[in-house]
PDB file of C-alpha atoms in Angstrom:
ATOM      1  CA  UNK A   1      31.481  22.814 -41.013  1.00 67.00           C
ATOM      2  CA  UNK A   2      28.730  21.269 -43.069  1.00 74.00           C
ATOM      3  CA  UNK A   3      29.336  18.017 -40.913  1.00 76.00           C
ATOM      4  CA  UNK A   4      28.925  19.503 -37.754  1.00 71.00           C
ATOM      5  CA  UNK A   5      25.758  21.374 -38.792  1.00 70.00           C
ATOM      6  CA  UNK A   6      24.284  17.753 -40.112  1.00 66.00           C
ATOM      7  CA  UNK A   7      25.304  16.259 -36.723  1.00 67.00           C
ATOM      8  CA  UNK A   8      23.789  19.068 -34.508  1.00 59.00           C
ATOM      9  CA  UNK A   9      20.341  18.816 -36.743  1.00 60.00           C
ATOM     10  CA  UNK A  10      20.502  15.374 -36.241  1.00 59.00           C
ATOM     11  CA  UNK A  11      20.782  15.170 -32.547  1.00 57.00           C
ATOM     12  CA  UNK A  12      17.969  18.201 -32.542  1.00 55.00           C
ATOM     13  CA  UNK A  13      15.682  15.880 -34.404  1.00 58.00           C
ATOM     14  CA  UNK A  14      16.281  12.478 -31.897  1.00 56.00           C
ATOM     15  CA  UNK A  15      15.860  15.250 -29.074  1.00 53.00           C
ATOM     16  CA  UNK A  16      12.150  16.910 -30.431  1.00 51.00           C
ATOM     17  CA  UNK A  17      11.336  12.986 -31.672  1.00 54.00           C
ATOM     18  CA  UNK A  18      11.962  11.403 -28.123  1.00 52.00           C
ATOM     19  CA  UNK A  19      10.452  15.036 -26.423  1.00 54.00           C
ATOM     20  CA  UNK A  20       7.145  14.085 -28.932  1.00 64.00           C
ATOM     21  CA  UNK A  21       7.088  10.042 -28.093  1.00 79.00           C
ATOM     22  CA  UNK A  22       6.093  10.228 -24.643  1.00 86.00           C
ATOM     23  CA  UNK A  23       9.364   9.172 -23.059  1.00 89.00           C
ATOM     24  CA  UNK A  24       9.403  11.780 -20.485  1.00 89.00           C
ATOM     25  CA  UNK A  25       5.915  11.427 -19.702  1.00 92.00           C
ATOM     26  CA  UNK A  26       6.461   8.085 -18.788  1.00 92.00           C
ATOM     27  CA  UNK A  27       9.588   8.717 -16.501  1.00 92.00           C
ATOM     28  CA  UNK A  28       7.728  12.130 -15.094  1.00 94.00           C
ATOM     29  CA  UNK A  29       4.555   9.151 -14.271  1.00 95.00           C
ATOM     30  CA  UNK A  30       7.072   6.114 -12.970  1.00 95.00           C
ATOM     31  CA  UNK A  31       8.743   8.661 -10.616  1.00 95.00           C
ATOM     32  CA  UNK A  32       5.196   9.907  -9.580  1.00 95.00           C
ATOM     33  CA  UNK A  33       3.927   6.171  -8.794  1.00 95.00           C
ATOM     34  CA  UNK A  34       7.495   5.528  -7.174  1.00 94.00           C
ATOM     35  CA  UNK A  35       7.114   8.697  -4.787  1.00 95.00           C
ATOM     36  CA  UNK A  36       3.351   7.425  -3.938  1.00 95.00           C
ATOM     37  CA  UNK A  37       4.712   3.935  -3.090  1.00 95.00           C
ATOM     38  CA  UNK A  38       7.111   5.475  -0.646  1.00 94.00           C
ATOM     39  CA  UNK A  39       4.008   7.524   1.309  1.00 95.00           C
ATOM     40  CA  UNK A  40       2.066   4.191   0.899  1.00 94.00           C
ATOM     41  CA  UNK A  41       5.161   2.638   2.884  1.00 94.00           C
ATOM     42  CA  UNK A  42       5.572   5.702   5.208  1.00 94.00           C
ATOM     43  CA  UNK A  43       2.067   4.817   6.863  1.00 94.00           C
ATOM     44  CA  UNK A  44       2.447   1.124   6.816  1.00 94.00           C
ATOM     45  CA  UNK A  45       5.633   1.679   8.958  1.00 94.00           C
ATOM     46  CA  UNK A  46       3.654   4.471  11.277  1.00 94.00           C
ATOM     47  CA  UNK A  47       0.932   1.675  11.853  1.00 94.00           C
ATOM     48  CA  UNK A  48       3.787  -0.823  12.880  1.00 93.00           C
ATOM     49  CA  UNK A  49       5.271   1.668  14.762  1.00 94.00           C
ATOM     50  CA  UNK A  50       2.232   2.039  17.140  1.00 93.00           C
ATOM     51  CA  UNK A  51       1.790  -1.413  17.629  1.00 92.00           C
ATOM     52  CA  UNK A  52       4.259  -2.254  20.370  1.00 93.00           C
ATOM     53  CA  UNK A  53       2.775   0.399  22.553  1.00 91.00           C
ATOM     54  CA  UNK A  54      -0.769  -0.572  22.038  1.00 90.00           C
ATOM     55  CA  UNK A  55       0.526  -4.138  22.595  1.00 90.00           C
ATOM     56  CA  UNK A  56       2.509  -3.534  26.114  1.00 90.00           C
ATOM     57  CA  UNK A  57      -1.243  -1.143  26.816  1.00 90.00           C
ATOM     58  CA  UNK A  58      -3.218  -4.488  26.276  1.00 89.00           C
ATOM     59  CA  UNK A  59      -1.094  -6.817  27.969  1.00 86.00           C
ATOM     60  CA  UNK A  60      -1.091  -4.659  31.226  1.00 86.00           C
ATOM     61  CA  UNK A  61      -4.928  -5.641  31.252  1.00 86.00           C
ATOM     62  CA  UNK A  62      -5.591  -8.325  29.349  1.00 83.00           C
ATOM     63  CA  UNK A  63      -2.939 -10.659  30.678  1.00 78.00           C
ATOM     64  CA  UNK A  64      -5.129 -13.711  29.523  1.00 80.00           C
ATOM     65  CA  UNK A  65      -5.602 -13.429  26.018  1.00 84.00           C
ATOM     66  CA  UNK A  66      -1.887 -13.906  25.128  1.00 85.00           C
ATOM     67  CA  UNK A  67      -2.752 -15.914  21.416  1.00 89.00           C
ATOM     68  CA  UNK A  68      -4.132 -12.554  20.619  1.00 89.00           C
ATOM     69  CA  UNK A  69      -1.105 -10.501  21.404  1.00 90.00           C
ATOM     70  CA  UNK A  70       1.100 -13.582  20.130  1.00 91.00           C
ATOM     71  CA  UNK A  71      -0.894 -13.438  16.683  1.00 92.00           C
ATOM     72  CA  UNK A  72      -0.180  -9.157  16.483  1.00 93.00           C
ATOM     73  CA  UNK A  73       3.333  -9.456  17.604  1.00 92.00           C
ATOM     74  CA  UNK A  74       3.991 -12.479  14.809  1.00 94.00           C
ATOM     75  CA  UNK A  75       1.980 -10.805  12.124  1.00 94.00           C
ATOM     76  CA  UNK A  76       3.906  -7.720  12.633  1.00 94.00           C
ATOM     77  CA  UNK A  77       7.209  -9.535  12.047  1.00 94.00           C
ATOM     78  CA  UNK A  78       5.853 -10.559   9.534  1.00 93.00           C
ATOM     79  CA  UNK A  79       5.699  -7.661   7.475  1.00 93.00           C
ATOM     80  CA  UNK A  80       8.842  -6.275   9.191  1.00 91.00           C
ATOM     81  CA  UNK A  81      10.664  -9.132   7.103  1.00 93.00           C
ATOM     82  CA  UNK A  82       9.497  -8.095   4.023  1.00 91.00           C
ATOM     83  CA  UNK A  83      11.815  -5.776   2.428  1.00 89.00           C
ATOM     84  CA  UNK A  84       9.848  -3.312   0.109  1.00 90.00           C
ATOM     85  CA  UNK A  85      10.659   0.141  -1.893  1.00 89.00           C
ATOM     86  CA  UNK A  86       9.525   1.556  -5.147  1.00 87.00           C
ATOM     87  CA  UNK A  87      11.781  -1.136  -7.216  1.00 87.00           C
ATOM     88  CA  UNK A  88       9.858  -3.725  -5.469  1.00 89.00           C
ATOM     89  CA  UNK A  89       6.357  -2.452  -6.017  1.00 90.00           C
ATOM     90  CA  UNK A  90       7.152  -3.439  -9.611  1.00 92.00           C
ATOM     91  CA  UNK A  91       7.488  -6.795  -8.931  1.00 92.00           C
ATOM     92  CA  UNK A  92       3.874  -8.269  -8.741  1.00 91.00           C
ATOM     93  CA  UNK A  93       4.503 -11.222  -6.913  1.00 92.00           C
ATOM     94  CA  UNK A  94       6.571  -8.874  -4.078  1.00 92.00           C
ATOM     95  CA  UNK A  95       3.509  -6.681  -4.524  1.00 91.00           C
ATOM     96  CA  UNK A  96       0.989  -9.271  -3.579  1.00 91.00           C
ATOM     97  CA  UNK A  97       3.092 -10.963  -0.766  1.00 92.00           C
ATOM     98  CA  UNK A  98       3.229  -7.544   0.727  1.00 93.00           C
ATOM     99  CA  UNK A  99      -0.589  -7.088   0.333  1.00 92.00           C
ATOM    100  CA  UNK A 100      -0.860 -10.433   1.989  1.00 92.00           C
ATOM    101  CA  UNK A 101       1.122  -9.565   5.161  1.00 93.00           C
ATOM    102  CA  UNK A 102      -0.363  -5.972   5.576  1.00 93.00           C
ATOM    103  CA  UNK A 103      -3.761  -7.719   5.096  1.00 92.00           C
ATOM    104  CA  UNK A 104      -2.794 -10.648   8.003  1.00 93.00           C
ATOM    105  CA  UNK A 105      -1.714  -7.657  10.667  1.00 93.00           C
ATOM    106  CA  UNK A 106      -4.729  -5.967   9.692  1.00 93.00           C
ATOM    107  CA  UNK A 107      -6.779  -8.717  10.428  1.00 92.00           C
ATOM    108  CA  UNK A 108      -4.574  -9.282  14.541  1.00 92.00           C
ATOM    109  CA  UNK A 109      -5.170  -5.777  14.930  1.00 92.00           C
ATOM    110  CA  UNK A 110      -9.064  -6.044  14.368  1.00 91.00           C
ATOM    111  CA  UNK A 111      -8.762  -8.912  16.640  1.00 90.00           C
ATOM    112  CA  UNK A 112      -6.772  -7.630  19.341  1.00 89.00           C
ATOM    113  CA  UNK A 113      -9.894  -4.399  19.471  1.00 88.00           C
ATOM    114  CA  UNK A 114     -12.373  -6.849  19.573  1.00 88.00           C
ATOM    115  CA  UNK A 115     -10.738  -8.405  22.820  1.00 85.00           C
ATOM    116  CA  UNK A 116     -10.476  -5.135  24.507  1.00 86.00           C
ATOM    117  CA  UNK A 117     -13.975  -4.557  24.361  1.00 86.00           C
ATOM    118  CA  UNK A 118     -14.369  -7.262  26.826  1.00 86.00           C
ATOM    119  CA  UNK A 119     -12.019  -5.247  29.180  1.00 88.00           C
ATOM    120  CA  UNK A 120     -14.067  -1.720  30.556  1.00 88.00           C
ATOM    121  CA  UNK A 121     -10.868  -0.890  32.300  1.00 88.00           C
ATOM    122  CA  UNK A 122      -8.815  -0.791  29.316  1.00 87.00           C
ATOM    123  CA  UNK A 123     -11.628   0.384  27.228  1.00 83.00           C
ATOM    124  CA  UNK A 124     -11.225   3.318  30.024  1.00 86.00           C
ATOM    125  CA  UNK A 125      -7.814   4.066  29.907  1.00 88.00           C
ATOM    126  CA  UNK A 126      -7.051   7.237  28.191  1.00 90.00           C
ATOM    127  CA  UNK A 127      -3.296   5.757  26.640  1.00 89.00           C
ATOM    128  CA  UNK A 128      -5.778   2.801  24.528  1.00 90.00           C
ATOM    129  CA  UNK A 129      -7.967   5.328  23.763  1.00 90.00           C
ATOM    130  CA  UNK A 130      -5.021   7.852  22.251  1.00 92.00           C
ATOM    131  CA  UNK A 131      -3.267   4.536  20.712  1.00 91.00           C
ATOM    132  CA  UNK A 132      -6.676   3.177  19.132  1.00 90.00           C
ATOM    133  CA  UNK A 133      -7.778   6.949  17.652  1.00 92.00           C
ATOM    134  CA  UNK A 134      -3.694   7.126  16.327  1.00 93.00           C
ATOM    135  CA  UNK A 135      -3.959   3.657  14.805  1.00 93.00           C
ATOM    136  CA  UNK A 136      -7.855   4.619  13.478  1.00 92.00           C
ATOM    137  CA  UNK A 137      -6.008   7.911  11.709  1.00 94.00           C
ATOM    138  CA  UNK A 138      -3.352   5.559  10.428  1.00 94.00           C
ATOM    139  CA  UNK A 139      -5.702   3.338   8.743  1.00 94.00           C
ATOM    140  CA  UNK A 140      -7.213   6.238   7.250  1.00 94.00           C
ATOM    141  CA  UNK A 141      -4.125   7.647   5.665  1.00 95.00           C
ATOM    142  CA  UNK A 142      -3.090   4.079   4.528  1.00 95.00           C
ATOM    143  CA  UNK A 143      -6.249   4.032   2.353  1.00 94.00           C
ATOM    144  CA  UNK A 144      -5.633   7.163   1.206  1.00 95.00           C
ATOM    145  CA  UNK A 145      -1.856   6.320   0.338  1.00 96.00           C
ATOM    146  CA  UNK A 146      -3.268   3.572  -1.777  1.00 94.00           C
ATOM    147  CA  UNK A 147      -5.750   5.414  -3.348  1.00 95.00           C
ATOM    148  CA  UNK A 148      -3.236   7.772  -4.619  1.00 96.00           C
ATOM    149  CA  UNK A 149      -1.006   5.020  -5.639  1.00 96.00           C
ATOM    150  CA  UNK A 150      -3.565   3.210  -7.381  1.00 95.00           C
ATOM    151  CA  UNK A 151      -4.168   6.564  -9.140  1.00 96.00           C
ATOM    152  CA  UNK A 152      -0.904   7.278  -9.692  1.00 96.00           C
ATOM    153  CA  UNK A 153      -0.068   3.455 -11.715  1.00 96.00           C
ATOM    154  CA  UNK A 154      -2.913   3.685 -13.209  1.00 96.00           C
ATOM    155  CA  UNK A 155      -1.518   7.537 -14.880  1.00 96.00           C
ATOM    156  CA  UNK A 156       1.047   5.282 -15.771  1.00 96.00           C
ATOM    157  CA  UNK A 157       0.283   2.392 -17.188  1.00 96.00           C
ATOM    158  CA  UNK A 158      -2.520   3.977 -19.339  1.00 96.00           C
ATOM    159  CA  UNK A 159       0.667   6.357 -20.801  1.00 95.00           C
ATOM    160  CA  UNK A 160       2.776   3.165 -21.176  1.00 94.00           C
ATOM    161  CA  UNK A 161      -0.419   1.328 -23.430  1.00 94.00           C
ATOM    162  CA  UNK A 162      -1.490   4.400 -25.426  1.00 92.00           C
ATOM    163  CA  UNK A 163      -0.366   4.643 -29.176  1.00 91.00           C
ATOM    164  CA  UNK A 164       2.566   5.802 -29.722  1.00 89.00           C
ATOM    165  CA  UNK A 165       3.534   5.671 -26.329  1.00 90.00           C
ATOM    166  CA  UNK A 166       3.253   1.679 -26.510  1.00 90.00           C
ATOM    167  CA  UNK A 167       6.078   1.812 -29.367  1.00 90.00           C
ATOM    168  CA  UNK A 168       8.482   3.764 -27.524  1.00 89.00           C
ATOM    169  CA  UNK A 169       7.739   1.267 -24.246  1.00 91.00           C
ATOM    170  CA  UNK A 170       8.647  -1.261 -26.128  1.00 92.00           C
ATOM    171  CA  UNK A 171      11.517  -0.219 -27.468  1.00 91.00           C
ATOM    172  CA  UNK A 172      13.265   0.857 -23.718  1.00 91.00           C
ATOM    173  CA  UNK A 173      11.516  -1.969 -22.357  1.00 92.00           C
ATOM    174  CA  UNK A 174       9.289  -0.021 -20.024  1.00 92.00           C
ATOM    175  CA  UNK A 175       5.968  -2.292 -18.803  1.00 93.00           C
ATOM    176  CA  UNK A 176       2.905  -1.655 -16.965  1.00 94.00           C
ATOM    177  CA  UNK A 177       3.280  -1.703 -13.011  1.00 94.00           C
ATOM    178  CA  UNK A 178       1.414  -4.150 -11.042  1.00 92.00           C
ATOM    179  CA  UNK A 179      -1.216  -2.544  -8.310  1.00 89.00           C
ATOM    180  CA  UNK A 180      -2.862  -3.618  -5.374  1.00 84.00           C
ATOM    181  CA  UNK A 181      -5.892  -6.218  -5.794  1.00 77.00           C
ATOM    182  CA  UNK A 182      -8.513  -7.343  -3.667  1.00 65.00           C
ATOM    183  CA  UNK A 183      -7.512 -10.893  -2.237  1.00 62.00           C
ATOM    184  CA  UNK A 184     -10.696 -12.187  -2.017  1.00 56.00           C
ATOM    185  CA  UNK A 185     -12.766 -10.027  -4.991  1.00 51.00           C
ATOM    186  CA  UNK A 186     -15.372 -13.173  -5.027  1.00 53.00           C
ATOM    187  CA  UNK A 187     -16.485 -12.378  -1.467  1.00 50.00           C
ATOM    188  CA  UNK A 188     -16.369  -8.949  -1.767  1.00 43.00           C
ATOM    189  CA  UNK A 189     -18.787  -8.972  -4.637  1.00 50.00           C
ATOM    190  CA  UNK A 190     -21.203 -11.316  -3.423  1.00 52.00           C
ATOM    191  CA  UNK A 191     -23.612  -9.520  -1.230  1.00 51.00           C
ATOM    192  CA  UNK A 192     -23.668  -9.949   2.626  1.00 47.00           C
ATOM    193  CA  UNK A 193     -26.373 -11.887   4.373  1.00 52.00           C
ATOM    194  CA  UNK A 194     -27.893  -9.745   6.886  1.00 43.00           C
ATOM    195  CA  UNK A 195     -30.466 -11.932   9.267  1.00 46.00           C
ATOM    196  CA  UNK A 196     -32.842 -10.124  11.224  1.00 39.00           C
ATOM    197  CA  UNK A 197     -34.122 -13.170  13.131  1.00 50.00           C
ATOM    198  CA  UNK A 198     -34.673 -12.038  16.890  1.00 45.00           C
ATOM    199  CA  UNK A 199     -33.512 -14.894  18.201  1.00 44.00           C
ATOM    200  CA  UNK A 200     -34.489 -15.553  22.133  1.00 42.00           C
ATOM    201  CA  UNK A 201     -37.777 -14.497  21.759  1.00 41.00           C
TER     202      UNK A 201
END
């Protein structure tokens, strides 16, 4: 009897020490930054999801500006190829390949507005215009997603650093997760040349 009472104190004791070392904290945080991934994913795949419409919407009147289209169409295979869930949002160099093909159909997509401009008729047509303010919401929610991602790792990894919390990382091998970075953080922080030469005059 005295046995069973030593055993039952001890497991009570590995219970309140693990319930005081920030164990579940962590998991309660990694399951919080794994369910932001996923809403971080949901609107990437909404974005891709509108861009065969506004594609076939472009090509009916911009027939001549096919390496435009070709570039979308490509850039959106692109990221269609890379296979990505919370597991993989662990993984920085996953993390930044990802980035890297999100950034690329960002970039065809910013393109492919620019060339409609040139076209009144499609600027006009009221299927663009619903396509363009759907893909304008879409961006929005993407940068929301990532904030609250961003927010969400960094929750995380500041629980996974923190004494005590660090020793109990260690010992079940939990690390920080990577998060998104700026590609180019030189440019960004170097401030932009504006020129107000009138030139023509």
């Amino acid at each position: 009897m005295a046995r069973m009472w030593k055993k039952l104190l001890l497991v009570f004791t590995l219970a309140a020490s693990l319930s005081g070392c920030g164990y579940n904290a962590m998991q309660s945080q990694d399951e919080a930054a794994n369910a932001a991934w996923s809403e971080v994913l949901n609107q990437y795949q909404r974005r891709a999801d509108l861009i065969p419409n506004l594609v076939k919407t472009v090509q009916g009147y911009a027939t001549h500006e096919k390496d435009v289209l070709t570039q979308v169409t490509e850039a959106r295979a692109r990221v269609g190829s890379i296979q990505m869930d919370a597991a993989s949002a662990t993984d920085e160099n996953k993390l930044k390949q990802f980035t890297a093909a999100q950034n690329q159909l960002g970039s065809a997509l910013s393109r492919l507005l620019v060339v409609s401009e040139n076209y009144p008729q499609l600027k006009a047509d009221q299927s663009f215009r619903d396509l363009q303010a759907q893909l304008e919401g879409t961006e929005n929610r993407i940068a929301l997603a990532r904030k609250r991602y961003i927010d969400a790792v960094q929750v995380y990894n500041v629980t996974v650093r923190s004494f005590p919390n660090n020793l109990t990382a260690m010992m079940f091998s939990l690390k920080t997760r990577p998060n998104f970075t700026v590609d180019n953080e030189k440019a960004i922080a170097a401030p932009p040349q504006v020129n107000f030469d009138q030139q023509g005059k």
